[in-house]
Short mmCIF file of N, CA and C in Angstrom, two decimals:
data_model
loop_
_atom_site.label_atom_id
_atom_site.label_comp_id
_atom_site.label_asym_id
_atom_site.label_seq_id
_atom_site.Cartn_x
_atom_site.Cartn_y
_atom_site.Cartn_z
N UNK I 9 62.83 -130.35 131.83
CA UNK I 9 61.97 -131.08 130.92
C UNK I 9 61.89 -132.53 131.36
N UNK I 10 60.71 -133.10 131.22
CA UNK I 10 60.49 -134.48 131.60
C UNK I 10 60.61 -135.34 130.34
N UNK I 11 61.45 -136.38 130.44
CA UNK I 11 61.63 -137.30 129.33
C UNK I 11 60.91 -138.58 129.69
N UNK I 12 60.05 -139.04 128.79
CA UNK I 12 59.28 -140.26 129.08
C UNK I 12 60.21 -141.48 129.06
N UNK I 13 59.80 -142.51 129.76
CA UNK I 13 60.60 -143.72 129.79
C UNK I 13 60.63 -144.39 128.42
N UNK I 14 59.57 -144.21 127.64
CA UNK I 14 59.55 -144.79 126.29
C UNK I 14 60.61 -144.11 125.42
N UNK I 15 60.72 -142.78 125.50
CA UNK I 15 61.73 -142.06 124.73
C UNK I 15 63.13 -142.44 125.19
N UNK I 16 63.32 -142.58 126.50
CA UNK I 16 64.62 -142.96 127.03
C UNK I 16 65.00 -144.35 126.53
N UNK I 17 64.03 -145.26 126.50
CA UNK I 17 64.28 -146.61 126.00
C UNK I 17 64.67 -146.62 124.54
N UNK I 18 64.01 -145.79 123.75
CA UNK I 18 64.34 -145.70 122.32
C UNK I 18 65.76 -145.19 122.12
N UNK I 19 66.13 -144.18 122.91
CA UNK I 19 67.47 -143.62 122.78
C UNK I 19 68.52 -144.65 123.18
N UNK I 20 68.27 -145.37 124.24
CA UNK I 20 69.21 -146.40 124.70
C UNK I 20 69.36 -147.53 123.67
N UNK I 21 68.29 -147.82 122.94
CA UNK I 21 68.29 -148.94 122.01
C UNK I 21 68.68 -148.56 120.59
N UNK I 22 68.97 -147.31 120.36
CA UNK I 22 69.18 -146.85 118.98
C UNK I 22 70.37 -147.55 118.31
N UNK I 23 71.42 -147.84 119.04
CA UNK I 23 72.59 -148.49 118.43
C UNK I 23 72.23 -149.88 117.92
N UNK I 24 71.59 -150.67 118.74
CA UNK I 24 71.20 -152.02 118.31
C UNK I 24 70.17 -152.00 117.21
N UNK I 25 69.18 -151.11 117.32
CA UNK I 25 68.14 -151.02 116.29
C UNK I 25 68.74 -150.64 114.94
N UNK I 26 69.64 -149.66 114.95
CA UNK I 26 70.26 -149.23 113.69
C UNK I 26 71.22 -150.27 113.15
N UNK I 27 71.88 -151.00 114.04
CA UNK I 27 72.77 -152.06 113.58
C UNK I 27 71.98 -153.15 112.85
N UNK I 28 70.85 -153.54 113.41
CA UNK I 28 70.00 -154.53 112.73
C UNK I 28 69.45 -153.99 111.42
N UNK I 29 69.02 -152.73 111.41
CA UNK I 29 68.47 -152.14 110.19
C UNK I 29 69.53 -152.03 109.10
N UNK I 30 70.74 -151.64 109.48
CA UNK I 30 71.83 -151.54 108.49
C UNK I 30 72.15 -152.91 107.91
N UNK I 31 72.15 -153.93 108.75
CA UNK I 31 72.38 -155.29 108.26
C UNK I 31 71.29 -155.74 107.32
N UNK I 32 70.07 -155.39 107.63
CA UNK I 32 68.93 -155.73 106.78
C UNK I 32 69.06 -155.06 105.41
N UNK I 33 69.39 -153.79 105.40
CA UNK I 33 69.53 -153.06 104.14
C UNK I 33 70.69 -153.63 103.32
N UNK I 34 71.80 -153.93 103.97
CA UNK I 34 72.99 -154.38 103.26
C UNK I 34 72.88 -155.82 102.75
N UNK I 35 72.22 -156.69 103.51
CA UNK I 35 72.30 -158.11 103.18
C UNK I 35 70.99 -158.82 102.90
N UNK I 36 69.86 -158.31 103.36
CA UNK I 36 68.64 -159.10 103.32
C UNK I 36 67.67 -158.74 102.21
N UNK I 37 68.00 -157.80 101.36
CA UNK I 37 67.07 -157.36 100.32
C UNK I 37 66.63 -158.45 99.37
N UNK I 38 67.45 -159.44 99.12
CA UNK I 38 67.12 -160.47 98.12
C UNK I 38 66.27 -161.60 98.68
N UNK I 39 66.11 -161.64 99.99
CA UNK I 39 65.43 -162.78 100.61
C UNK I 39 63.94 -162.54 100.80
N UNK I 40 63.23 -163.62 101.02
CA UNK I 40 61.78 -163.54 101.28
C UNK I 40 61.53 -162.92 102.65
N UNK I 41 60.30 -162.51 102.88
CA UNK I 41 59.94 -161.89 104.14
C UNK I 41 60.14 -162.81 105.33
N UNK I 42 59.78 -164.08 105.18
CA UNK I 42 59.94 -165.03 106.28
C UNK I 42 61.40 -165.23 106.64
N UNK I 43 62.24 -165.36 105.62
CA UNK I 43 63.67 -165.57 105.86
C UNK I 43 64.30 -164.32 106.47
N UNK I 44 63.87 -163.15 106.02
CA UNK I 44 64.36 -161.90 106.62
C UNK I 44 64.05 -161.86 108.11
N UNK I 45 62.80 -162.19 108.45
CA UNK I 45 62.38 -162.17 109.85
C UNK I 45 63.21 -163.15 110.69
N UNK I 46 63.44 -164.33 110.14
CA UNK I 46 64.22 -165.33 110.87
C UNK I 46 65.65 -164.85 111.10
N UNK I 47 66.26 -164.26 110.09
CA UNK I 47 67.63 -163.74 110.25
C UNK I 47 67.67 -162.56 111.22
N UNK I 48 66.67 -161.68 111.13
CA UNK I 48 66.63 -160.55 112.06
C UNK I 48 66.52 -161.05 113.50
N UNK I 49 65.70 -162.06 113.74
CA UNK I 49 65.57 -162.65 115.08
C UNK I 49 66.90 -163.23 115.54
N UNK I 50 67.57 -163.94 114.63
CA UNK I 50 68.86 -164.54 114.94
C UNK I 50 69.89 -163.47 115.29
N UNK I 51 69.92 -162.39 114.50
CA UNK I 51 70.86 -161.30 114.77
C UNK I 51 70.52 -160.61 116.08
N UNK I 52 69.22 -160.48 116.36
CA UNK I 52 68.77 -159.85 117.60
C UNK I 52 69.26 -160.65 118.81
N UNK I 53 69.11 -161.97 118.76
CA UNK I 53 69.58 -162.83 119.84
C UNK I 53 71.09 -162.70 120.01
N UNK I 54 71.81 -162.66 118.90
CA UNK I 54 73.26 -162.53 118.93
C UNK I 54 73.68 -161.22 119.61
N UNK I 55 73.05 -160.12 119.21
CA UNK I 55 73.42 -158.81 119.77
C UNK I 55 73.03 -158.70 121.25
N UNK I 56 71.86 -159.19 121.61
CA UNK I 56 71.43 -159.16 123.01
C UNK I 56 72.40 -159.99 123.86
N UNK I 57 72.85 -161.11 123.33
CA UNK I 57 73.81 -161.96 124.03
C UNK I 57 75.14 -161.28 124.26
N UNK I 58 75.43 -160.27 123.50
CA UNK I 58 76.68 -159.51 123.66
C UNK I 58 76.47 -158.17 124.34
N UNK I 59 75.27 -157.98 124.87
CA UNK I 59 75.01 -156.79 125.67
C UNK I 59 74.62 -155.54 124.89
N UNK I 60 74.28 -155.70 123.61
CA UNK I 60 73.86 -154.55 122.81
C UNK I 60 72.36 -154.35 123.04
N UNK I 61 71.95 -153.18 123.53
CA UNK I 61 70.52 -152.96 123.78
C UNK I 61 69.72 -152.82 122.48
N UNK I 62 68.59 -153.49 122.43
CA UNK I 62 67.74 -153.50 121.24
C UNK I 62 66.28 -153.41 121.68
N UNK I 63 65.48 -152.70 120.91
CA UNK I 63 64.04 -152.65 121.14
C UNK I 63 63.46 -154.03 120.86
N UNK I 64 62.65 -154.57 121.75
CA UNK I 64 62.04 -155.88 121.49
C UNK I 64 61.22 -155.87 120.20
N UNK I 65 61.35 -156.92 119.41
CA UNK I 65 60.64 -157.08 118.14
C UNK I 65 60.85 -155.89 117.19
N UNK I 66 62.07 -155.42 117.12
CA UNK I 66 62.42 -154.31 116.24
C UNK I 66 62.23 -154.73 114.79
N UNK I 67 61.89 -153.78 113.95
CA UNK I 67 61.76 -154.07 112.51
C UNK I 67 62.39 -152.93 111.73
N UNK I 68 62.70 -153.21 110.50
CA UNK I 68 63.28 -152.21 109.61
C UNK I 68 62.33 -151.03 109.43
N UNK I 69 61.05 -151.32 109.27
CA UNK I 69 60.06 -150.27 109.04
C UNK I 69 59.89 -149.39 110.28
N UNK I 70 59.86 -150.02 111.47
CA UNK I 70 59.68 -149.22 112.69
C UNK I 70 60.91 -148.37 113.00
N UNK I 71 62.09 -148.81 112.57
CA UNK I 71 63.31 -148.06 112.86
C UNK I 71 63.55 -146.95 111.84
N UNK I 72 63.46 -147.26 110.56
CA UNK I 72 63.84 -146.30 109.53
C UNK I 72 62.67 -145.80 108.68
N UNK I 73 61.52 -146.41 108.82
CA UNK I 73 60.38 -146.01 108.00
C UNK I 73 59.76 -144.71 108.46
N UNK I 74 59.44 -143.86 107.50
CA UNK I 74 58.74 -142.61 107.76
C UNK I 74 57.28 -142.81 107.35
N UNK I 75 56.34 -142.76 108.31
CA UNK I 75 54.94 -143.05 107.98
C UNK I 75 54.37 -142.18 106.86
N UNK I 76 54.80 -140.93 106.78
CA UNK I 76 54.29 -140.04 105.73
C UNK I 76 54.81 -140.49 104.37
N UNK I 77 56.09 -140.82 104.31
CA UNK I 77 56.66 -141.27 103.04
C UNK I 77 56.07 -142.62 102.63
N UNK I 78 55.89 -143.51 103.59
CA UNK I 78 55.30 -144.82 103.30
C UNK I 78 53.88 -144.65 102.75
N UNK I 79 53.13 -143.74 103.33
CA UNK I 79 51.77 -143.46 102.83
C UNK I 79 51.83 -142.93 101.40
N UNK I 80 52.80 -142.08 101.14
CA UNK I 80 52.98 -141.56 99.78
C UNK I 80 53.30 -142.69 98.80
N UNK I 81 54.16 -143.62 99.22
CA UNK I 81 54.47 -144.77 98.37
C UNK I 81 53.21 -145.57 98.07
N UNK I 82 52.37 -145.77 99.09
CA UNK I 82 51.12 -146.51 98.89
C UNK I 82 50.22 -145.79 97.89
N UNK I 83 50.16 -144.48 97.98
CA UNK I 83 49.36 -143.70 97.04
C UNK I 83 49.89 -143.87 95.62
N UNK I 84 51.21 -143.97 95.48
CA UNK I 84 51.84 -144.12 94.17
C UNK I 84 51.86 -145.56 93.68
N UNK I 85 51.24 -146.48 94.40
CA UNK I 85 51.08 -147.83 93.89
C UNK I 85 51.85 -148.92 94.61
N UNK I 86 52.63 -148.61 95.63
CA UNK I 86 53.33 -149.66 96.37
C UNK I 86 52.31 -150.42 97.21
N UNK I 87 52.29 -151.75 97.11
CA UNK I 87 51.34 -152.52 97.93
C UNK I 87 51.55 -152.25 99.42
N UNK I 88 50.51 -152.44 100.21
CA UNK I 88 50.54 -152.11 101.62
C UNK I 88 51.08 -153.21 102.53
N UNK I 89 51.52 -154.32 101.97
CA UNK I 89 52.02 -155.40 102.81
C UNK I 89 53.41 -155.06 103.36
N UNK I 90 53.78 -155.76 104.43
CA UNK I 90 55.03 -155.47 105.13
C UNK I 90 56.26 -155.68 104.25
N UNK I 91 56.28 -156.73 103.45
CA UNK I 91 57.43 -157.01 102.59
C UNK I 91 57.65 -155.87 101.59
N UNK I 92 56.60 -155.39 100.97
CA UNK I 92 56.72 -154.29 100.01
C UNK I 92 57.20 -153.02 100.70
N UNK I 93 56.70 -152.76 101.91
CA UNK I 93 57.14 -151.58 102.66
C UNK I 93 58.61 -151.70 103.03
N UNK I 94 59.03 -152.89 103.47
CA UNK I 94 60.45 -153.11 103.76
C UNK I 94 61.29 -152.88 102.51
N UNK I 95 60.82 -153.39 101.37
CA UNK I 95 61.54 -153.19 100.12
C UNK I 95 61.67 -151.71 99.78
N UNK I 96 60.61 -150.94 100.03
CA UNK I 96 60.67 -149.50 99.80
C UNK I 96 61.71 -148.83 100.68
N UNK I 97 61.77 -149.23 101.94
CA UNK I 97 62.78 -148.66 102.86
C UNK I 97 64.17 -149.05 102.40
N UNK I 98 64.35 -150.30 101.97
CA UNK I 98 65.66 -150.74 101.48
C UNK I 98 66.06 -149.92 100.26
N UNK I 99 65.14 -149.70 99.34
CA UNK I 99 65.44 -148.89 98.14
C UNK I 99 65.81 -147.47 98.55
N UNK I 100 65.09 -146.92 99.52
CA UNK I 100 65.33 -145.55 99.96
C UNK I 100 66.73 -145.36 100.53
N UNK I 101 67.22 -146.34 101.28
CA UNK I 101 68.50 -146.18 101.98
C UNK I 101 69.66 -146.92 101.32
N UNK I 102 69.44 -147.58 100.20
CA UNK I 102 70.51 -148.31 99.53
C UNK I 102 71.48 -147.36 98.85
N UNK I 103 72.73 -147.74 98.86
CA UNK I 103 73.76 -146.97 98.16
C UNK I 103 73.87 -147.40 96.69
N UNK I 104 73.41 -148.60 96.40
CA UNK I 104 73.50 -149.14 95.04
C UNK I 104 72.12 -149.20 94.41
N UNK I 105 72.10 -149.44 93.10
CA UNK I 105 70.82 -149.56 92.41
C UNK I 105 70.20 -150.90 92.77
N UNK I 106 68.95 -150.89 93.10
CA UNK I 106 68.30 -152.16 93.45
C UNK I 106 67.93 -152.97 92.21
N UNK I 107 67.91 -154.26 92.37
CA UNK I 107 67.42 -155.16 91.34
C UNK I 107 66.04 -155.62 91.76
N UNK I 108 65.04 -155.34 90.95
CA UNK I 108 63.69 -155.75 91.25
C UNK I 108 63.37 -157.03 90.50
N UNK I 109 63.01 -158.06 91.22
CA UNK I 109 62.43 -159.25 90.61
C UNK I 109 60.93 -159.06 90.81
N UNK I 110 60.26 -158.72 89.73
CA UNK I 110 58.92 -158.17 89.84
C UNK I 110 57.97 -158.83 88.83
N UNK I 111 57.59 -160.09 89.09
CA UNK I 111 56.74 -160.77 88.10
C UNK I 111 55.37 -160.14 87.90
N UNK I 112 54.87 -159.43 88.89
CA UNK I 112 53.54 -158.83 88.76
C UNK I 112 53.60 -157.38 88.26
N UNK I 113 54.80 -156.81 88.15
CA UNK I 113 54.94 -155.46 87.63
C UNK I 113 54.61 -154.36 88.63
N UNK I 114 54.43 -154.69 89.91
CA UNK I 114 54.06 -153.68 90.91
C UNK I 114 55.20 -152.69 91.17
N UNK I 115 56.42 -153.19 91.31
CA UNK I 115 57.55 -152.30 91.57
C UNK I 115 57.84 -151.43 90.35
N UNK I 116 57.70 -152.01 89.18
CA UNK I 116 57.91 -151.26 87.95
C UNK I 116 56.95 -150.07 87.87
N UNK I 117 55.69 -150.33 88.13
CA UNK I 117 54.67 -149.27 88.11
C UNK I 117 54.96 -148.22 89.18
N UNK I 118 55.32 -148.68 90.38
CA UNK I 118 55.61 -147.78 91.50
C UNK I 118 56.78 -146.84 91.17
N UNK I 119 57.86 -147.38 90.64
CA UNK I 119 59.03 -146.56 90.31
C UNK I 119 58.69 -145.55 89.22
N UNK I 120 57.96 -145.98 88.21
CA UNK I 120 57.59 -145.07 87.12
C UNK I 120 56.77 -143.89 87.64
N UNK I 121 55.82 -144.17 88.52
CA UNK I 121 54.98 -143.10 89.06
C UNK I 121 55.79 -142.20 90.00
N UNK I 122 56.63 -142.81 90.85
CA UNK I 122 57.42 -142.04 91.81
C UNK I 122 58.40 -141.10 91.10
N UNK I 123 58.97 -141.56 90.01
CA UNK I 123 60.02 -140.79 89.34
C UNK I 123 59.53 -140.00 88.13
N UNK I 124 58.23 -139.95 87.94
CA UNK I 124 57.66 -139.24 86.79
C UNK I 124 58.12 -137.78 86.75
N UNK I 125 58.07 -137.11 87.90
CA UNK I 125 58.45 -135.69 87.96
C UNK I 125 59.94 -135.47 87.76
N UNK I 126 60.75 -136.52 87.92
CA UNK I 126 62.20 -136.41 87.72
C UNK I 126 62.61 -136.74 86.29
N UNK I 127 61.64 -136.96 85.42
CA UNK I 127 61.92 -137.20 84.01
C UNK I 127 62.46 -138.59 83.71
N UNK I 128 61.93 -139.60 84.38
CA UNK I 128 62.38 -140.97 84.12
C UNK I 128 62.12 -141.32 82.66
N UNK I 129 63.07 -142.01 82.07
CA UNK I 129 62.95 -142.45 80.69
C UNK I 129 62.94 -143.97 80.69
N UNK I 130 61.86 -144.56 80.25
CA UNK I 130 61.72 -146.01 80.23
C UNK I 130 62.06 -146.49 78.84
N UNK I 131 63.02 -147.40 78.77
CA UNK I 131 63.41 -147.96 77.48
C UNK I 131 63.35 -149.49 77.56
N UNK I 132 63.20 -150.09 76.41
CA UNK I 132 63.17 -151.55 76.31
C UNK I 132 64.26 -151.97 75.34
N UNK I 133 64.70 -153.19 75.48
CA UNK I 133 65.74 -153.73 74.62
C UNK I 133 65.33 -153.71 73.16
N UNK I 134 64.04 -153.74 72.89
CA UNK I 134 63.54 -153.77 71.52
C UNK I 134 63.40 -152.37 70.90
N UNK I 135 63.63 -151.32 71.68
CA UNK I 135 63.55 -149.95 71.14
C UNK I 135 64.63 -149.74 70.09
N UNK I 136 64.29 -149.02 69.04
CA UNK I 136 65.25 -148.73 67.97
C UNK I 136 66.44 -147.93 68.48
N UNK I 137 66.18 -146.97 69.34
CA UNK I 137 67.24 -146.11 69.86
C UNK I 137 67.71 -146.53 71.25
N UNK I 138 67.70 -147.83 71.52
CA UNK I 138 68.06 -148.33 72.84
C UNK I 138 69.46 -147.88 73.25
N UNK I 139 70.45 -148.12 72.41
CA UNK I 139 71.83 -147.78 72.77
C UNK I 139 72.02 -146.28 72.96
N UNK I 140 71.44 -145.49 72.10
CA UNK I 140 71.55 -144.03 72.22
C UNK I 140 70.91 -143.55 73.52
N UNK I 141 69.72 -144.08 73.84
CA UNK I 141 69.04 -143.71 75.08
C UNK I 141 69.87 -144.12 76.30
N UNK I 142 70.43 -145.31 76.24
CA UNK I 142 71.25 -145.80 77.35
C UNK I 142 72.51 -144.94 77.51
N UNK I 143 73.17 -144.60 76.42
CA UNK I 143 74.36 -143.75 76.46
C UNK I 143 74.02 -142.37 77.06
N UNK I 144 72.91 -141.80 76.61
CA UNK I 144 72.50 -140.49 77.14
C UNK I 144 72.17 -140.56 78.63
N UNK I 145 71.55 -141.65 79.06
CA UNK I 145 71.22 -141.79 80.47
C UNK I 145 72.48 -141.90 81.32
N UNK I 146 73.46 -142.63 80.84
CA UNK I 146 74.71 -142.78 81.59
C UNK I 146 75.52 -141.47 81.55
N UNK I 147 75.52 -140.82 80.42
CA UNK I 147 76.31 -139.61 80.26
C UNK I 147 75.73 -138.45 81.06
N UNK I 148 74.41 -138.28 81.06
CA UNK I 148 73.80 -137.14 81.73
C UNK I 148 73.13 -137.63 82.95
#
C-alpha cells in the first residue's frame, strides 16, 4: 500500500497536535479567540524548540473537530464563526461542565436544541419548584 506524504506527516505530528489541543481544552476555554491564538502560537514555538513535531498552523478544530458534527451543531443553532466552533469542540471533549458566558443567548439556544431528545429540563431560579427540580436532576 502506498502512504501519501501528507498522511505520513499527519501521523508524525499527531503527538504535538494533540498536546496543543489538550492544552487548549484544559486551559484556554475562558479566553477570547485572539488570546487563544496567541497562546497556541506560543506553545507551538515552545514545543518545536524542544523537537516535538507539530503540523504548521495547527488548530483545535482541525485536530479534533469532526466536520459532520460541526455541521450538525450549525444546523442546531451554533454560530459558524471559528470561536463558536472551538467552544463546541471544547464542550465536546471537556471532562467538566462548561460555564457559558452567553450575553446573546446563542449557546443557551444551541444546548437546548442539541439536548432536546435527551429530555433536558430547563429551570430558572424563579420557578416555584426550583429546588425539587434541581434535586431530581442531581439524583437521577
